[in-house]
PDB file of C-alpha atoms in Angstrom:
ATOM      1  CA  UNK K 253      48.266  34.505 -13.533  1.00 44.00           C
ATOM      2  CA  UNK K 254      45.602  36.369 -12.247  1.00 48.00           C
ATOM      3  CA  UNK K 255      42.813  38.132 -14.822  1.00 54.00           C
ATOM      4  CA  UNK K 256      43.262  41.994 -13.854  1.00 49.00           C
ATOM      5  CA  UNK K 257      41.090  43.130 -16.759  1.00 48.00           C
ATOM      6  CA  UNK K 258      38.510  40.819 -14.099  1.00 50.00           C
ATOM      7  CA  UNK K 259      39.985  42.755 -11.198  1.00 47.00           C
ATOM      8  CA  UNK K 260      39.233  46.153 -12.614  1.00 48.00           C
ATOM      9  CA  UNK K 261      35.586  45.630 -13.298  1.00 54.00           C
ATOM     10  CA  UNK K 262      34.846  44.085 -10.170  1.00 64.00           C
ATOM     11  CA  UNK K 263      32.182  46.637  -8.905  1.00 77.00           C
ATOM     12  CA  UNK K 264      32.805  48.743  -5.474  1.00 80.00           C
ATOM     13  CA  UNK K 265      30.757  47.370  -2.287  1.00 87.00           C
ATOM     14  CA  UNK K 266      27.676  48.623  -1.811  1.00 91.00           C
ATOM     15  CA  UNK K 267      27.455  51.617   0.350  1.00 92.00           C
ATOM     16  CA  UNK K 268      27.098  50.550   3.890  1.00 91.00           C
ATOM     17  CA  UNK K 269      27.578  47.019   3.485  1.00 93.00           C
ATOM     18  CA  UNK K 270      30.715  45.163   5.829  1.00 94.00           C
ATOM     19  CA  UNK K 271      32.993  45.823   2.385  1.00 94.00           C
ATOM     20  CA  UNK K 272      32.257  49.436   2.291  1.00 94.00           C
ATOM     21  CA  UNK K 273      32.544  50.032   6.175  1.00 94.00           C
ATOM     22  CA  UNK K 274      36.298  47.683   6.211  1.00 94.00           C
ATOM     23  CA  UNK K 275      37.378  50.559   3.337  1.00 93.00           C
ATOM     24  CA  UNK K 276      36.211  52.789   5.366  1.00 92.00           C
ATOM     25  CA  UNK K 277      37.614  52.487   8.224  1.00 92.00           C
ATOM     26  CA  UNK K 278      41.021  52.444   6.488  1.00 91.00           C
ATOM     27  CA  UNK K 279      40.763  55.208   4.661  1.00 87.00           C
ATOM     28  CA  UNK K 280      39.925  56.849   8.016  1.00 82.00           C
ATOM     29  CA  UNK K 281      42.862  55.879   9.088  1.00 80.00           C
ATOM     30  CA  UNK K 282      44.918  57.149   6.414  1.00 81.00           C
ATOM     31  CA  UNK K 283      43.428  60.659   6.192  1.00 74.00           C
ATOM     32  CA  UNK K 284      45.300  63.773   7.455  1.00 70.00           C
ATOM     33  CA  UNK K 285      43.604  67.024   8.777  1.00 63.00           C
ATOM     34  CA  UNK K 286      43.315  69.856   6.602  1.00 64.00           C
ATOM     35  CA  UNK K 287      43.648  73.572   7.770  1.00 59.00           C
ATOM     36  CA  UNK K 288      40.116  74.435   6.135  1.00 63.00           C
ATOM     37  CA  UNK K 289      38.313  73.250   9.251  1.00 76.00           C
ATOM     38  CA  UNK K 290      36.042  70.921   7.305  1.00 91.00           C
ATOM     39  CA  UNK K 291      35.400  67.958   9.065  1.00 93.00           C
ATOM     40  CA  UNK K 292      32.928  64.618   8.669  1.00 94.00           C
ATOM     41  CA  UNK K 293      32.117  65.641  12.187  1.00 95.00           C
ATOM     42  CA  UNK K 294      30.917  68.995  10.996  1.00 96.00           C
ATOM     43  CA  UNK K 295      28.921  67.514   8.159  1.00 97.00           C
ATOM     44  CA  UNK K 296      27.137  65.094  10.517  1.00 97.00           C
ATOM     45  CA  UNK K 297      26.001  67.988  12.655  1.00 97.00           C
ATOM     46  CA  UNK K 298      24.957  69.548   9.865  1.00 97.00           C
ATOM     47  CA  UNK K 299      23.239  67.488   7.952  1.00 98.00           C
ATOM     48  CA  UNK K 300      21.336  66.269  11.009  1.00 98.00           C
ATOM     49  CA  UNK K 301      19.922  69.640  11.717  1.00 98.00           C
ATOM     50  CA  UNK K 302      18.577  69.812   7.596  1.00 98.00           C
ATOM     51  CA  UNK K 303      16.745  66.086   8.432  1.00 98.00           C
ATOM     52  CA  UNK K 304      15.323  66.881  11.736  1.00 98.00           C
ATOM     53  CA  UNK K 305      14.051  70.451  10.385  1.00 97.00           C
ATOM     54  CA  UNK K 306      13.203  69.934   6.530  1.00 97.00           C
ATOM     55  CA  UNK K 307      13.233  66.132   6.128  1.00 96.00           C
ATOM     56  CA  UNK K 308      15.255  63.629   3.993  1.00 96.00           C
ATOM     57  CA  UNK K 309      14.381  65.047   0.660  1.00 96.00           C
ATOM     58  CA  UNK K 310      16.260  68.466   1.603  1.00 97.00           C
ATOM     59  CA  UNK K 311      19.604  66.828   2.627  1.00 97.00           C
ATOM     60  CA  UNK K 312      21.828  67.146  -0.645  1.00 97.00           C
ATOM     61  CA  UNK K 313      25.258  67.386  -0.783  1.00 96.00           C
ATOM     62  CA  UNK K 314      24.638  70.946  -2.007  1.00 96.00           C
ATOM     63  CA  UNK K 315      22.310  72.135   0.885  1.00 97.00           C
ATOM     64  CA  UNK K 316      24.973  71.064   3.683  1.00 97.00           C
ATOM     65  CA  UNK K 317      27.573  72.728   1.892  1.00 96.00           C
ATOM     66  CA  UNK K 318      25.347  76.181   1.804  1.00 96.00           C
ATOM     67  CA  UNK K 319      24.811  75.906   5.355  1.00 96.00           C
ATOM     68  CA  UNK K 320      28.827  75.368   6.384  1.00 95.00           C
ATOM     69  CA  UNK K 321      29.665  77.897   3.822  1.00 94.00           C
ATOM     70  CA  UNK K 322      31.849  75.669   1.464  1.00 94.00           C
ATOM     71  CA  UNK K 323      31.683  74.570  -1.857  1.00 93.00           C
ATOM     72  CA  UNK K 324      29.824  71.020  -2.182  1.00 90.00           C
ATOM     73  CA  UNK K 325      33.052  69.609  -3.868  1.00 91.00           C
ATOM     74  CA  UNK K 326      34.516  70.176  -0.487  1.00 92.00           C
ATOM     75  CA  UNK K 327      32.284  67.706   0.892  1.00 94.00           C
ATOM     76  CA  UNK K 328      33.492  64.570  -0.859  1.00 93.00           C
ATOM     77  CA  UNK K 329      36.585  64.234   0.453  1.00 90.00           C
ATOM     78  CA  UNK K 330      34.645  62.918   3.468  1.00 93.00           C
ATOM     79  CA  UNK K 331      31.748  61.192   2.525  1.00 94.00           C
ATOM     80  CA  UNK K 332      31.806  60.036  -1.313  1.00 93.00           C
ATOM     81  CA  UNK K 333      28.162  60.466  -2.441  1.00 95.00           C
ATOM     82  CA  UNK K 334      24.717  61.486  -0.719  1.00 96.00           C
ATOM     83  CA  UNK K 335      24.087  57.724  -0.422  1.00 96.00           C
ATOM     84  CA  UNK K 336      27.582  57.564   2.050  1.00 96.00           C
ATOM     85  CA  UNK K 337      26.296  60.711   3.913  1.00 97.00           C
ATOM     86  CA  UNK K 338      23.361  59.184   4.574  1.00 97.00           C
ATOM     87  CA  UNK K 339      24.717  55.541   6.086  1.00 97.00           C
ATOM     88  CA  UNK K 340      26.994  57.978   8.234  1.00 97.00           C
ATOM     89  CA  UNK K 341      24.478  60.237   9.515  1.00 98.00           C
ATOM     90  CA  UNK K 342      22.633  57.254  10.591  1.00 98.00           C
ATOM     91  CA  UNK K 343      25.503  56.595  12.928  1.00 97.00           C
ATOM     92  CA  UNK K 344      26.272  59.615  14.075  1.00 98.00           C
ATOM     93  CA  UNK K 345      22.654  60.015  15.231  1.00 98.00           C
ATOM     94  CA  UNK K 346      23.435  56.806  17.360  1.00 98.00           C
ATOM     95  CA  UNK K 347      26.511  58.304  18.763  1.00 97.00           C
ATOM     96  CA  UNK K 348      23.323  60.358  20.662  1.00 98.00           C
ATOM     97  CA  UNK K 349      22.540  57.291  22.738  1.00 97.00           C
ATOM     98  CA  UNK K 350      23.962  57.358  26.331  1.00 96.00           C
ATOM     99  CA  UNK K 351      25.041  53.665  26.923  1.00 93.00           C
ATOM    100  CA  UNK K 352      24.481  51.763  30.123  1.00 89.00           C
ATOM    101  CA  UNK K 353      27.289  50.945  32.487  1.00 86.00           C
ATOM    102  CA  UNK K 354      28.144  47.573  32.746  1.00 84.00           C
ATOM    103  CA  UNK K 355      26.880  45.968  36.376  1.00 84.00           C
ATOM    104  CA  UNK K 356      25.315  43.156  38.002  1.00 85.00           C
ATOM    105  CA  UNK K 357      21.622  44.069  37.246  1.00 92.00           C
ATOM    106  CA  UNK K 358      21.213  42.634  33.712  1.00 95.00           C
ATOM    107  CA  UNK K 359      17.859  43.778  32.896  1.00 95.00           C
ATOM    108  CA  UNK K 360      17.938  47.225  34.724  1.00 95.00           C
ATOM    109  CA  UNK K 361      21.091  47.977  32.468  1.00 96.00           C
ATOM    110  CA  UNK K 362      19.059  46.200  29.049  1.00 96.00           C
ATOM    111  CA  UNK K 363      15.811  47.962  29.818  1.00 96.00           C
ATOM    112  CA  UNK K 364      17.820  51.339  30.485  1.00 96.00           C
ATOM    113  CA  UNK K 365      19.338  50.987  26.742  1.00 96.00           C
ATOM    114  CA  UNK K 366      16.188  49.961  24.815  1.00 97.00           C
ATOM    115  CA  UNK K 367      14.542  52.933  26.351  1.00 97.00           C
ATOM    116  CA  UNK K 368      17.591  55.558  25.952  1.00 97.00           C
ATOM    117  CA  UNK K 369      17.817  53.897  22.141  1.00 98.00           C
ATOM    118  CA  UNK K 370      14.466  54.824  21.473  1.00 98.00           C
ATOM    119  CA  UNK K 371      14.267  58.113  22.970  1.00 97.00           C
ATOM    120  CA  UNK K 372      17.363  58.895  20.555  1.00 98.00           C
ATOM    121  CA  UNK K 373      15.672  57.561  17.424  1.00 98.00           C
ATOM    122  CA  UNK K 374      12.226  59.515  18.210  1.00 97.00           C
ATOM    123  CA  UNK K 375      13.930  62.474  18.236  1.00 97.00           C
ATOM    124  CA  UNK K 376      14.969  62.189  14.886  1.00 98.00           C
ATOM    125  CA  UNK K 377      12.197  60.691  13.111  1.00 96.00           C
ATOM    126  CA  UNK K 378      13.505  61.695   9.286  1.00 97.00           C
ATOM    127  CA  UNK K 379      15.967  58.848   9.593  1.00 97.00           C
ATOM    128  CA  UNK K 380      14.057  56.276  10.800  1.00 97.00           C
ATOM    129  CA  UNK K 381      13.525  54.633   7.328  1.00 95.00           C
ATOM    130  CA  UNK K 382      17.008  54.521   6.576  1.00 96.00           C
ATOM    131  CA  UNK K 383      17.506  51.747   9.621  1.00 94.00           C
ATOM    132  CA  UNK K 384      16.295  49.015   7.278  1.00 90.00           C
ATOM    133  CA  UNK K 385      18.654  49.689   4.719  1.00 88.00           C
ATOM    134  CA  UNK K 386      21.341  47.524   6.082  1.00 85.00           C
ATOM    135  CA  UNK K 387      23.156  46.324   9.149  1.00 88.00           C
ATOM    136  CA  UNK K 388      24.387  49.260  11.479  1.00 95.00           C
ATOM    137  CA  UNK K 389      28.336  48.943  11.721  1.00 96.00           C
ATOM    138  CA  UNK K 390      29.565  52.311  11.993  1.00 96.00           C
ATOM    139  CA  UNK K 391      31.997  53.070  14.751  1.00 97.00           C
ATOM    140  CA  UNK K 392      29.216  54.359  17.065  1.00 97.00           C
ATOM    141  CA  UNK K 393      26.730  51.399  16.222  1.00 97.00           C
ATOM    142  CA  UNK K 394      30.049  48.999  17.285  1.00 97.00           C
ATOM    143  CA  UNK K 395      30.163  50.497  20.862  1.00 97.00           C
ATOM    144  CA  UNK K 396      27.104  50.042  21.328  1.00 96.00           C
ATOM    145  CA  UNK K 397      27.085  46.789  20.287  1.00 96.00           C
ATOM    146  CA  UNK K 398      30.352  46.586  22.690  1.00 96.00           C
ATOM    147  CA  UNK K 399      28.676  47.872  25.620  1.00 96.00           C
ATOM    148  CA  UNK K 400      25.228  45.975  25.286  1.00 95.00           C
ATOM    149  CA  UNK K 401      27.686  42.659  25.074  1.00 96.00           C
ATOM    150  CA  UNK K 402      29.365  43.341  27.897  1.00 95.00           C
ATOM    151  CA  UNK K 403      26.452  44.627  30.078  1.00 95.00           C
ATOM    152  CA  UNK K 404      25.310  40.840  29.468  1.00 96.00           C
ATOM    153  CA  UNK K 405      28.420  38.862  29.430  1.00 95.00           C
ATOM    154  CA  UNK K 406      29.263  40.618  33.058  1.00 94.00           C
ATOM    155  CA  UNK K 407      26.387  39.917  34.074  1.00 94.00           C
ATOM    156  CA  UNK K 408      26.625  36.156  33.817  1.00 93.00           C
ATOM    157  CA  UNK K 409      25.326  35.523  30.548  1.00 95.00           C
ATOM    158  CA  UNK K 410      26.902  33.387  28.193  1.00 96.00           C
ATOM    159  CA  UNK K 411      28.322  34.777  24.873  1.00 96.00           C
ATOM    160  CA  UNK K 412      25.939  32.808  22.913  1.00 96.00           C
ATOM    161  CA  UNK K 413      22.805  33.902  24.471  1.00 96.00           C
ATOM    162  CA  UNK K 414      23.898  37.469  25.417  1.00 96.00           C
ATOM    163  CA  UNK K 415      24.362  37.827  21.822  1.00 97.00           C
ATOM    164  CA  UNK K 416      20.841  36.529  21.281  1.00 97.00           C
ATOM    165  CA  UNK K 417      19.466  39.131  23.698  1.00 97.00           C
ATOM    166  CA  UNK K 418      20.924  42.055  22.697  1.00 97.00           C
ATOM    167  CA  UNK K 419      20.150  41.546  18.879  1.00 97.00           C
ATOM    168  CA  UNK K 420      16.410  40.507  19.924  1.00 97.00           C
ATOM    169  CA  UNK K 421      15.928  44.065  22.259  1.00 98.00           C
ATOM    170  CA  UNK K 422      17.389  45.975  19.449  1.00 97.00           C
ATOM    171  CA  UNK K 423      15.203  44.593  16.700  1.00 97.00           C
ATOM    172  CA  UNK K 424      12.204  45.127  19.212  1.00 97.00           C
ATOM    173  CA  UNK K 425      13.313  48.950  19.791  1.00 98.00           C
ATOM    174  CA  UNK K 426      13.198  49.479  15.925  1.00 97.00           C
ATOM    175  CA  UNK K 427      10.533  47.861  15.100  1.00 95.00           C
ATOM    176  CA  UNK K 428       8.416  49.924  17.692  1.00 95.00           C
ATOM    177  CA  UNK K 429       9.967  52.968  16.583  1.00 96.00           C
ATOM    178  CA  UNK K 430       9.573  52.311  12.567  1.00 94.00           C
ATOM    179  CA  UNK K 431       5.597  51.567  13.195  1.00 90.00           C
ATOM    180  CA  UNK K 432       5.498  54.581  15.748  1.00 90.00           C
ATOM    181  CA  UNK K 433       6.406  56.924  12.964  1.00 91.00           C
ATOM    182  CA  UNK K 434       5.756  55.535  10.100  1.00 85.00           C
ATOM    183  CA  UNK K 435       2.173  54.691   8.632  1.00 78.00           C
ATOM    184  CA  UNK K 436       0.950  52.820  11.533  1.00 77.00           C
ATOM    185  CA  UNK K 437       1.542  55.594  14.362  1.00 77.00           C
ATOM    186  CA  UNK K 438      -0.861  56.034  16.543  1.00 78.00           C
ATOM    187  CA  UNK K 439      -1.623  59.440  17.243  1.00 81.00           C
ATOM    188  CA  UNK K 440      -4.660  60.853  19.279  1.00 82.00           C
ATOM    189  CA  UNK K 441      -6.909  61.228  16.765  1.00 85.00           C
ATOM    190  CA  UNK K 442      -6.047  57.893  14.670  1.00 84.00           C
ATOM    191  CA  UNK K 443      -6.597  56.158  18.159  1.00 85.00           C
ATOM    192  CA  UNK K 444     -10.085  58.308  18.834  1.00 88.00           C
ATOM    193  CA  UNK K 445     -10.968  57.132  15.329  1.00 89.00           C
ATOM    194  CA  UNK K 446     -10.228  53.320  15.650  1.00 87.00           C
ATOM    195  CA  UNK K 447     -12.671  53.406  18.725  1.00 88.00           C
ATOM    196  CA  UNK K 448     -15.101  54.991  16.946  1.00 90.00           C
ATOM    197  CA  UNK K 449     -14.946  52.358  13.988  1.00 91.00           C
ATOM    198  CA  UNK K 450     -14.798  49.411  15.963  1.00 89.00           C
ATOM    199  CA  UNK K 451     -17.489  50.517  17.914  1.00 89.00           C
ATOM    200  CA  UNK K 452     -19.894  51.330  15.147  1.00 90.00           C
ATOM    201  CA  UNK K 453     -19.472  48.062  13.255  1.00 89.00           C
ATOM    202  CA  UNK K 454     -22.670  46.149  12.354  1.00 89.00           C
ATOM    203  CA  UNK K 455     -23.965  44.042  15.639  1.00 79.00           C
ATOM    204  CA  UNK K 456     -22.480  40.612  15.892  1.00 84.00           C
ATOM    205  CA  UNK K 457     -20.044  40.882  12.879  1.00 89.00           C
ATOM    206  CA  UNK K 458     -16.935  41.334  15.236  1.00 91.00           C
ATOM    207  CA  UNK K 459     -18.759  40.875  18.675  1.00 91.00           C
ATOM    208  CA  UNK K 460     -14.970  40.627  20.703  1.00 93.00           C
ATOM    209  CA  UNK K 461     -13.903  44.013  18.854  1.00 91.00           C
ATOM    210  CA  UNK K 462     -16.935  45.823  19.179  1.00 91.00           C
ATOM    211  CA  UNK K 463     -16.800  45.117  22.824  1.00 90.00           C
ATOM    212  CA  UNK K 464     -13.140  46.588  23.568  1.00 90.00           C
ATOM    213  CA  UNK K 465     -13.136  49.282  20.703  1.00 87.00           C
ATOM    214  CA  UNK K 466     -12.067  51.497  23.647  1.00 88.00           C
ATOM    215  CA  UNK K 467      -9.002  49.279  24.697  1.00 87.00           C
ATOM    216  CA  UNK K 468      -7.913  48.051  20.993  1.00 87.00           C
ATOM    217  CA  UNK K 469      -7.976  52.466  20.225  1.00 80.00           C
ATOM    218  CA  UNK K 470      -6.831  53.275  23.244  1.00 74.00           C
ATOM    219  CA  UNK K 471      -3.102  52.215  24.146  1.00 72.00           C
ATOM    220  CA  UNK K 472      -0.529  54.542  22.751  1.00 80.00           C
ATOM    221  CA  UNK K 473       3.101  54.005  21.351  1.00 83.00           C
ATOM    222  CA  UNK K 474       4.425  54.605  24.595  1.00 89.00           C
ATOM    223  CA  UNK K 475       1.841  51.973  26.524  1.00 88.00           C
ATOM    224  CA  UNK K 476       2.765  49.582  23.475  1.00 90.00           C
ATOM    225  CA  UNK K 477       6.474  49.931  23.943  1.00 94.00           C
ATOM    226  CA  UNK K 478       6.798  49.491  27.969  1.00 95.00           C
ATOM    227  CA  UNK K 479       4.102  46.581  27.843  1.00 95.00           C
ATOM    228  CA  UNK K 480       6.178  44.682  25.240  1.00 96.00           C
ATOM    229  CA  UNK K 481       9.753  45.495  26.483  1.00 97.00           C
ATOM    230  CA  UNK K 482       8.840  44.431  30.172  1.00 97.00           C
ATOM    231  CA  UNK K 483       6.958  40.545  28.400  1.00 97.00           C
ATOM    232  CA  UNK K 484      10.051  40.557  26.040  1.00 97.00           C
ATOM    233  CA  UNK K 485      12.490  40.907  29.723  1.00 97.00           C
ATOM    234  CA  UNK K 486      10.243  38.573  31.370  1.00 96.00           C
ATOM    235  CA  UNK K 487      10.901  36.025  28.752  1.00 96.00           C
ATOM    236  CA  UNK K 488      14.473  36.452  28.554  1.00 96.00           C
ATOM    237  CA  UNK K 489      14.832  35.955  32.179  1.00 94.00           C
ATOM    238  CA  UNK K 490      12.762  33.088  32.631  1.00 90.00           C
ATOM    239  CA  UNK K 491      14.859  31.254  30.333  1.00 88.00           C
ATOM    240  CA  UNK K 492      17.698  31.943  32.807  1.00 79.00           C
ATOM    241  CA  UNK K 493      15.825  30.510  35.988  1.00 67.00           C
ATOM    242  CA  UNK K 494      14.743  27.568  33.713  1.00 59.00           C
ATOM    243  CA  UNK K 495      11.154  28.474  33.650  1.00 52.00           C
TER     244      UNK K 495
END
């Protein structure tokens, strides 16, 4: 006989994790409409506008209920917690991306989505940090996944290493985009005043840095990204034609 005083402490999967997302999904399944209009959609859209304009700190379950006129209880028949609403908002910023069509031309199709999934996550730089929290398997994050999959496998690839690609170009996009706006970014004047350190180090202590304090401070995010995307495609393909 099975222990059910085990089976009701068993603690509830953590929020985002492939647990949480299978309930989920169910429970999406199960749900009816209501006539009050109130919709996860609507609380996506919502709470993205309080991140992009006022940050992470400002999205509470309170302020997106202010700003769709409800009361906040209202709100948790969709998402569960603030901890839920953020995991979803995550993928409803993805839902953003425009995905590639499927065609012949691997790498024009790979490059297309690293650049289109950047563009997305720069323009919403509050929810950045959350990316590391956990894998991305919201219903958004899956077609993606779908579509990058089948760009490859279409194009020739075979399962195992088109699965290889696409999760190597999508770590590369976010970990560009995490150092571009995070402590590391580059801006103008960071870059201006890495030259002017490098430059005005003692003689001879770092004689290579010294010399190319104007290249090491000058490349920005963008130069970064498009250098590294087009070495990371070069790779890739040369390990199709053997090289």
């Amino acid at each position: 006989m099975e222990n059910t005083h085990d089976q009701e402490n068993l603690s509830p999967p953590d929020v985002g994790s492939p647990a949480w997302w299978s309930a989920r999904y169910a429970a999406r399944a199960r749900r009816r409409s209501r006539p009050d209009g109130l919709s996860l959609e609507a609380i996506m859209r919502a709470s993205l506008r309080i991140a992009d304009a006022e940050g992470l700190d400002a999205l509470t379950m309170r302020t997106v209920a202010e700003r769709l006129d409800v009361r906040h209880t209202s709100l948790y028949r969709h998402v569960p917690s603030r901890e839920a609403l953020l995991v979803e908002l995550v993928d409803h910023m993805l839902g953003e991306i425009t995905l590639p069509a499927p065609g012949p031309d691997w790498r024009a199709g790979t490059e297309a989505g690293a650049r289109e999934y950047r563009r997305v996550l720069l323009a919403h730089r509050a929810l950045v940090p959350l990316l590391t929290r956990g894998e991305l398997l919201g219903p958004n994050a899956l077609l993606a996944r779908e579509q990058g999959l089948r760009l490859l496998t279409e194009a020739g690839w075979p399962a195992e290493n088109a699965v290889r690609i696409y999760l190597t170009v999508t770590h590369y996009v976010v970990g560009a985009v995490v150092l571009d706006t995070g402590g590391a970014a580059r801006t103008p004047a960071r870059r201006a005043a890495m030259t002017g350190l490098f430059a005005a180090l003692p003689a001879g202590r770092h004689p290579l840095v010294t010399a190319h304090s104007a290249l090491l401070g000058g490349p920005d995010g963008d130069d970064e990204f498009d250098f590294g995307l087009r070495c990371l495609l070069d790779g890739i393909a040369g390990t199709r034609e053997g090289r």
